[in-house]
mmCIF file of C-alpha atoms and ligand atoms in Angstrom:
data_model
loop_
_atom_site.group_PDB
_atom_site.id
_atom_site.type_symbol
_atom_site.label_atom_id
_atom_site.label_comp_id
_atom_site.label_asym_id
_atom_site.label_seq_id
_atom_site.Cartn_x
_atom_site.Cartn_y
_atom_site.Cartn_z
ATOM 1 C CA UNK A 1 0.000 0.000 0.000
ATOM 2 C CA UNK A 2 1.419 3.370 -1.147
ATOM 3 C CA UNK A 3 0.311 5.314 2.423
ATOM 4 C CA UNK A 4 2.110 2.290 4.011
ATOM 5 C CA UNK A 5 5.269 3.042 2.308
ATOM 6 C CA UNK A 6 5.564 6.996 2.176
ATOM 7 C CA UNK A 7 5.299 6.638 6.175
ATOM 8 C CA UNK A 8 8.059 4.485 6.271
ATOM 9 C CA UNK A 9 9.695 6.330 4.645
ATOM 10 C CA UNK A 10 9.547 9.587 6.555
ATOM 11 C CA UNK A 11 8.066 11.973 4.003
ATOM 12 C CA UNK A 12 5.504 14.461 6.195
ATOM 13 C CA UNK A 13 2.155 13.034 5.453
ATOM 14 C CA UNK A 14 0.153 12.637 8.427
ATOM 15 C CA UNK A 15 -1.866 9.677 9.524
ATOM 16 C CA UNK A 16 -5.258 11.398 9.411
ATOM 17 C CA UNK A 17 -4.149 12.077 5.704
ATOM 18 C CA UNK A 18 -3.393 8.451 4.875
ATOM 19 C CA UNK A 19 -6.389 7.832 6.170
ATOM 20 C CA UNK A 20 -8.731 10.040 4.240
ATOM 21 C CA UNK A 21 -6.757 9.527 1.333
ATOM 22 C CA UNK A 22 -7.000 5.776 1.298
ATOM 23 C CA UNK A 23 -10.653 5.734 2.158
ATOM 24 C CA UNK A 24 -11.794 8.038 -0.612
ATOM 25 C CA UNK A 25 -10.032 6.138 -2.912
ATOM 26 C CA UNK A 26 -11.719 2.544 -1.519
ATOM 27 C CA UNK A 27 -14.943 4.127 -1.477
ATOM 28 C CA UNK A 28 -14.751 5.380 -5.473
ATOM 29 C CA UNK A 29 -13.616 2.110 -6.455
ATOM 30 C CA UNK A 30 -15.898 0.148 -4.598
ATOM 31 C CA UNK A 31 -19.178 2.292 -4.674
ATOM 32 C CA UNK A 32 -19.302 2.061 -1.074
ATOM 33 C CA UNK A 33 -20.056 4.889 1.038
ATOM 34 C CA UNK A 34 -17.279 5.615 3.684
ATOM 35 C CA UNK A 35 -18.696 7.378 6.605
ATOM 36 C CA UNK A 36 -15.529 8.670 8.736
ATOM 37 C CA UNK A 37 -16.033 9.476 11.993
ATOM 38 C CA UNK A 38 -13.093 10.273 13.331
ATOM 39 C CA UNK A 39 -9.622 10.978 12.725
ATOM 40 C CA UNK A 40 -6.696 11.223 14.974
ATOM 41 C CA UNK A 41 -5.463 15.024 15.437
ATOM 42 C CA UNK A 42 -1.363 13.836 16.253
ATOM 43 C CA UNK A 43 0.834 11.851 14.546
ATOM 44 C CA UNK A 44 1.886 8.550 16.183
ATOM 45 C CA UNK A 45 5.158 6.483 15.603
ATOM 46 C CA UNK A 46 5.507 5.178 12.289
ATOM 47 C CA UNK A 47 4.748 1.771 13.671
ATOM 48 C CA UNK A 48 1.710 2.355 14.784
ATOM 49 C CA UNK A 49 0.681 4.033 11.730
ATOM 50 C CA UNK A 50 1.813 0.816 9.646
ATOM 51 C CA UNK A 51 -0.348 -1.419 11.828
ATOM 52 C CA UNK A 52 -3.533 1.297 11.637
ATOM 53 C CA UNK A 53 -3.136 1.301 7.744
ATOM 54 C CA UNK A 54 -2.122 -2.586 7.262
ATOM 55 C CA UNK A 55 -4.793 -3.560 9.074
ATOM 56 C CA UNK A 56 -7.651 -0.659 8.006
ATOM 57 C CA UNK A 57 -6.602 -2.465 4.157
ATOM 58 C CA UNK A 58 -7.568 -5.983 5.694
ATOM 59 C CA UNK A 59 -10.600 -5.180 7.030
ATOM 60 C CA UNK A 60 -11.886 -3.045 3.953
ATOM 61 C CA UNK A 61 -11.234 -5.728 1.631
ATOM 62 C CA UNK A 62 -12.986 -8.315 3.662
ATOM 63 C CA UNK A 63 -15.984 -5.430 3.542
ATOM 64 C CA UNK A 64 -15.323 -5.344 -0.210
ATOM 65 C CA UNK A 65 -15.619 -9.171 -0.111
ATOM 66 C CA UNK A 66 -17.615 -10.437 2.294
ATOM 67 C CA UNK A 67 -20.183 -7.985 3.815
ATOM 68 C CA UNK A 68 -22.005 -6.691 0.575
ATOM 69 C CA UNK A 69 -22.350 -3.476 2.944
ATOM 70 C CA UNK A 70 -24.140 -0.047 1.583
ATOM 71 C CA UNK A 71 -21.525 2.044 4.656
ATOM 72 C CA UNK A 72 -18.867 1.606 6.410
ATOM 73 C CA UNK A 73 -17.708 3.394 9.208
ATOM 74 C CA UNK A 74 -14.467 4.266 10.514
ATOM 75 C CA UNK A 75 -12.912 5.829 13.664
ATOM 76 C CA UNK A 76 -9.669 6.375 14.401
ATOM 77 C CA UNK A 77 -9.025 8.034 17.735
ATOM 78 C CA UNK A 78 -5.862 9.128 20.220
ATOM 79 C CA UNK A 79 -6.943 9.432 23.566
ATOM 80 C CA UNK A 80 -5.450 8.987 26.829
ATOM 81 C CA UNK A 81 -5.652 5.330 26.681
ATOM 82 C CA UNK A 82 -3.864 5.469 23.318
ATOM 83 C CA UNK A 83 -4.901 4.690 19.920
ATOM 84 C CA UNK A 84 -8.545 3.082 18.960
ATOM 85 C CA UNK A 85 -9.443 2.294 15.390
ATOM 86 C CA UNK A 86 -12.964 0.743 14.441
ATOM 87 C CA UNK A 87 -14.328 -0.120 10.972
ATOM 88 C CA UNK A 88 -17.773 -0.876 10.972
ATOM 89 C CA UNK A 89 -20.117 -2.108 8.282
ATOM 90 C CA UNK A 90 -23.868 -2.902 7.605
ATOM 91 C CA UNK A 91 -23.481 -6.084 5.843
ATOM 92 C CA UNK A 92 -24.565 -9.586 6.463
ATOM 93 C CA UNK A 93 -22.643 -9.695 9.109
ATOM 94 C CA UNK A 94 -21.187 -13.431 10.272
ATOM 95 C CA UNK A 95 -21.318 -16.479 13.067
ATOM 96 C CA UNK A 96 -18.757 -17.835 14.749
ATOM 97 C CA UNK A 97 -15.287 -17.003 15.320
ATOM 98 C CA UNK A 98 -13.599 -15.627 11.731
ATOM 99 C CA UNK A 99 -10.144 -16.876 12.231
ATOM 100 C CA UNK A 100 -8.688 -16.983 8.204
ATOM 101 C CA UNK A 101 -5.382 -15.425 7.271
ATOM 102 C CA UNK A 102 -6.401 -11.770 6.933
ATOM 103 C CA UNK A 103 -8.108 -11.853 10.655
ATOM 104 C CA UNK A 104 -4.704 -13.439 11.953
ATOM 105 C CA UNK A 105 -2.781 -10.710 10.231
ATOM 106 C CA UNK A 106 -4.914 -8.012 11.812
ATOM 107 C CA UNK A 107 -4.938 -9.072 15.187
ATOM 108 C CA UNK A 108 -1.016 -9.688 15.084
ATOM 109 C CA UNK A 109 -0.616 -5.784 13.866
ATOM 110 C CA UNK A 110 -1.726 -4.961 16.977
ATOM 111 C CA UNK A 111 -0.772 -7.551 19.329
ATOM 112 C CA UNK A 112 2.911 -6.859 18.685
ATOM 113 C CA UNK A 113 2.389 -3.651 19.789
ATOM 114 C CA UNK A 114 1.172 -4.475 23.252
ATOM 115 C CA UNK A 115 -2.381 -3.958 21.628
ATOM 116 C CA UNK A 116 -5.399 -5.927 21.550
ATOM 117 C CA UNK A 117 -7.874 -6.657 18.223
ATOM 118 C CA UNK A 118 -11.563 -8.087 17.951
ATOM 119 C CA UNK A 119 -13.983 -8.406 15.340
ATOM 120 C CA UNK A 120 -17.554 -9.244 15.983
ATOM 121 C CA UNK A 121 -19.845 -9.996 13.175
ATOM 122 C CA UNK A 122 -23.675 -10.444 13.850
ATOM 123 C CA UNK A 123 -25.770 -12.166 11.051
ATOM 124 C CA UNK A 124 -27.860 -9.987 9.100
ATOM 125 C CA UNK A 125 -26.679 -6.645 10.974
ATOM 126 C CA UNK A 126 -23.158 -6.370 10.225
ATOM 127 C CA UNK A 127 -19.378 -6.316 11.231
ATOM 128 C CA UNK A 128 -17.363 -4.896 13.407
ATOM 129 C CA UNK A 129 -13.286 -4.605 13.706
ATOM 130 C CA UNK A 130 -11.790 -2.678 16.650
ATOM 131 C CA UNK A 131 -8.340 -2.538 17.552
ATOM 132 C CA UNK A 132 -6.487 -0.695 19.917
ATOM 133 C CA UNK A 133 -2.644 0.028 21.081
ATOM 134 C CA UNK A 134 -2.136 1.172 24.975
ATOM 135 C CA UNK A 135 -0.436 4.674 24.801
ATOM 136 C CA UNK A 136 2.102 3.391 27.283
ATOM 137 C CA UNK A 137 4.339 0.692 25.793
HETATM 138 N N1 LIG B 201 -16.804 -7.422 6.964
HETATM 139 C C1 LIG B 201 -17.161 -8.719 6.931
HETATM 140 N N2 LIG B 201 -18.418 -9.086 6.558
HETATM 141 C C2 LIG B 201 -18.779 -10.391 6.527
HETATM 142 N N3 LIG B 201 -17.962 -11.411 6.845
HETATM 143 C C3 LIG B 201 -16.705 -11.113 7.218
HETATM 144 C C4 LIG B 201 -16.237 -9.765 7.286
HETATM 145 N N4 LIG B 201 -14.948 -9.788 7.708
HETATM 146 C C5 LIG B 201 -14.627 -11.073 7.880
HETATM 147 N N5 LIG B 201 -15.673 -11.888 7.589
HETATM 148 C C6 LIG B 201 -15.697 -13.353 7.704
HETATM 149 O O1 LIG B 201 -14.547 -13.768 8.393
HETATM 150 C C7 LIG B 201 -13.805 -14.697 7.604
HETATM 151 C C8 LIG B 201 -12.328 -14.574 7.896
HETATM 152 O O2 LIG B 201 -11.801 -13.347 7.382
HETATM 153 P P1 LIG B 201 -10.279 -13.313 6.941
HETATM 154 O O3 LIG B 201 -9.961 -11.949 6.453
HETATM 155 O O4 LIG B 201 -9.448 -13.839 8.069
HETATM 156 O O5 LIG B 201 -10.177 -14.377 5.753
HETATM 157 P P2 LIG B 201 -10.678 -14.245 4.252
HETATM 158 O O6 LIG B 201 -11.084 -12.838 3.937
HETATM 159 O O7 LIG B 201 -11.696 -15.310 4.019
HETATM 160 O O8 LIG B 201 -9.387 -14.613 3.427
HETATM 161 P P3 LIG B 201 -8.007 -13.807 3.400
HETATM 162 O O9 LIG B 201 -7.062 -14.673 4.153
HETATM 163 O O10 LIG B 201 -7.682 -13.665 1.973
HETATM 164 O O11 LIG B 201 -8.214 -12.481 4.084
HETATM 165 C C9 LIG B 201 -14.219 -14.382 6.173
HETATM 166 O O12 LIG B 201 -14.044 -15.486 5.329
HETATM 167 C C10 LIG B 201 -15.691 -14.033 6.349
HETATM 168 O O13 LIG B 201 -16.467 -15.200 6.458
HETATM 169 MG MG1 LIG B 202 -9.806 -11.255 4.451
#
């Protein structure tokens, strides 16, 4: 992922940018509305903004595939906890635990950084991913 890479390598775009950028470009490709609710106001360490953007492509491609959502929504807040990110759609939702490759890949993102992930799906009402990383690490 482009965002991904222009963090890495240090050239000043901010995470909220990334963000917006990469989610405007989903949502024309895609035809599905992007509601965003939030972005975060401060940079964070370029690690953390790998994980929020790795894993913010993971779970908007299993939207793309999976959910056959009209809207997605997506927060991504710093507060004094640290940082929260949650991408939320209206789709068919999903029973059981989803444990395939891309869910793995999303909770490790934020597991190595001392951070926890879930996703919840409920049939016929839609999905929900929410990870967060503990300010103090
Ligand atoms: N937004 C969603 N809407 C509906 N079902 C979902 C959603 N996200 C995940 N799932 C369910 O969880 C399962 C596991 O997701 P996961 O991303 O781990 O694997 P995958 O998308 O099937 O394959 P890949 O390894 O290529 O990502 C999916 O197969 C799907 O059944
Ligand atoms: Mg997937």
């Amino acid at each position: 992922m482009s965002e991904e890479l222009r963090i890495r390598e240090g050239r000043s775009r901010s995470l909220a940018q990334a963000l917006e950028e990469h989610l405007t470009e989903w949502s024309e490709r895609t035809g599905i509305t992007v509601e965003i609710w939030a972005l975060p106001a401060r940079d964070v360490p370029a690690k953390v903004a790998r994980a929020v953007l790795a894993t913010l492509g993971e779970a908007l491609s299993n939207v793309e595939r999976h959910s056959r959502a009209r809207v997605v929504s997506v927060a991504v807040t710093l507060g004094r906890g640290g940082l929260r990110m949650t991408v939320s759609d209206d789709g068919v939702g999903f029973l059981g635990p989803a444990e395939g490759r891309g869910v793995t890949a999303m909770r490790t993102h934020f597991t190595d950084l001392g951070g926890s992930f879930t996703i919840n799906g409920v049939p016929g009402e839609g999905t929900t991913v929410t990870g967060v990383v503990p300010r103090r690490r």
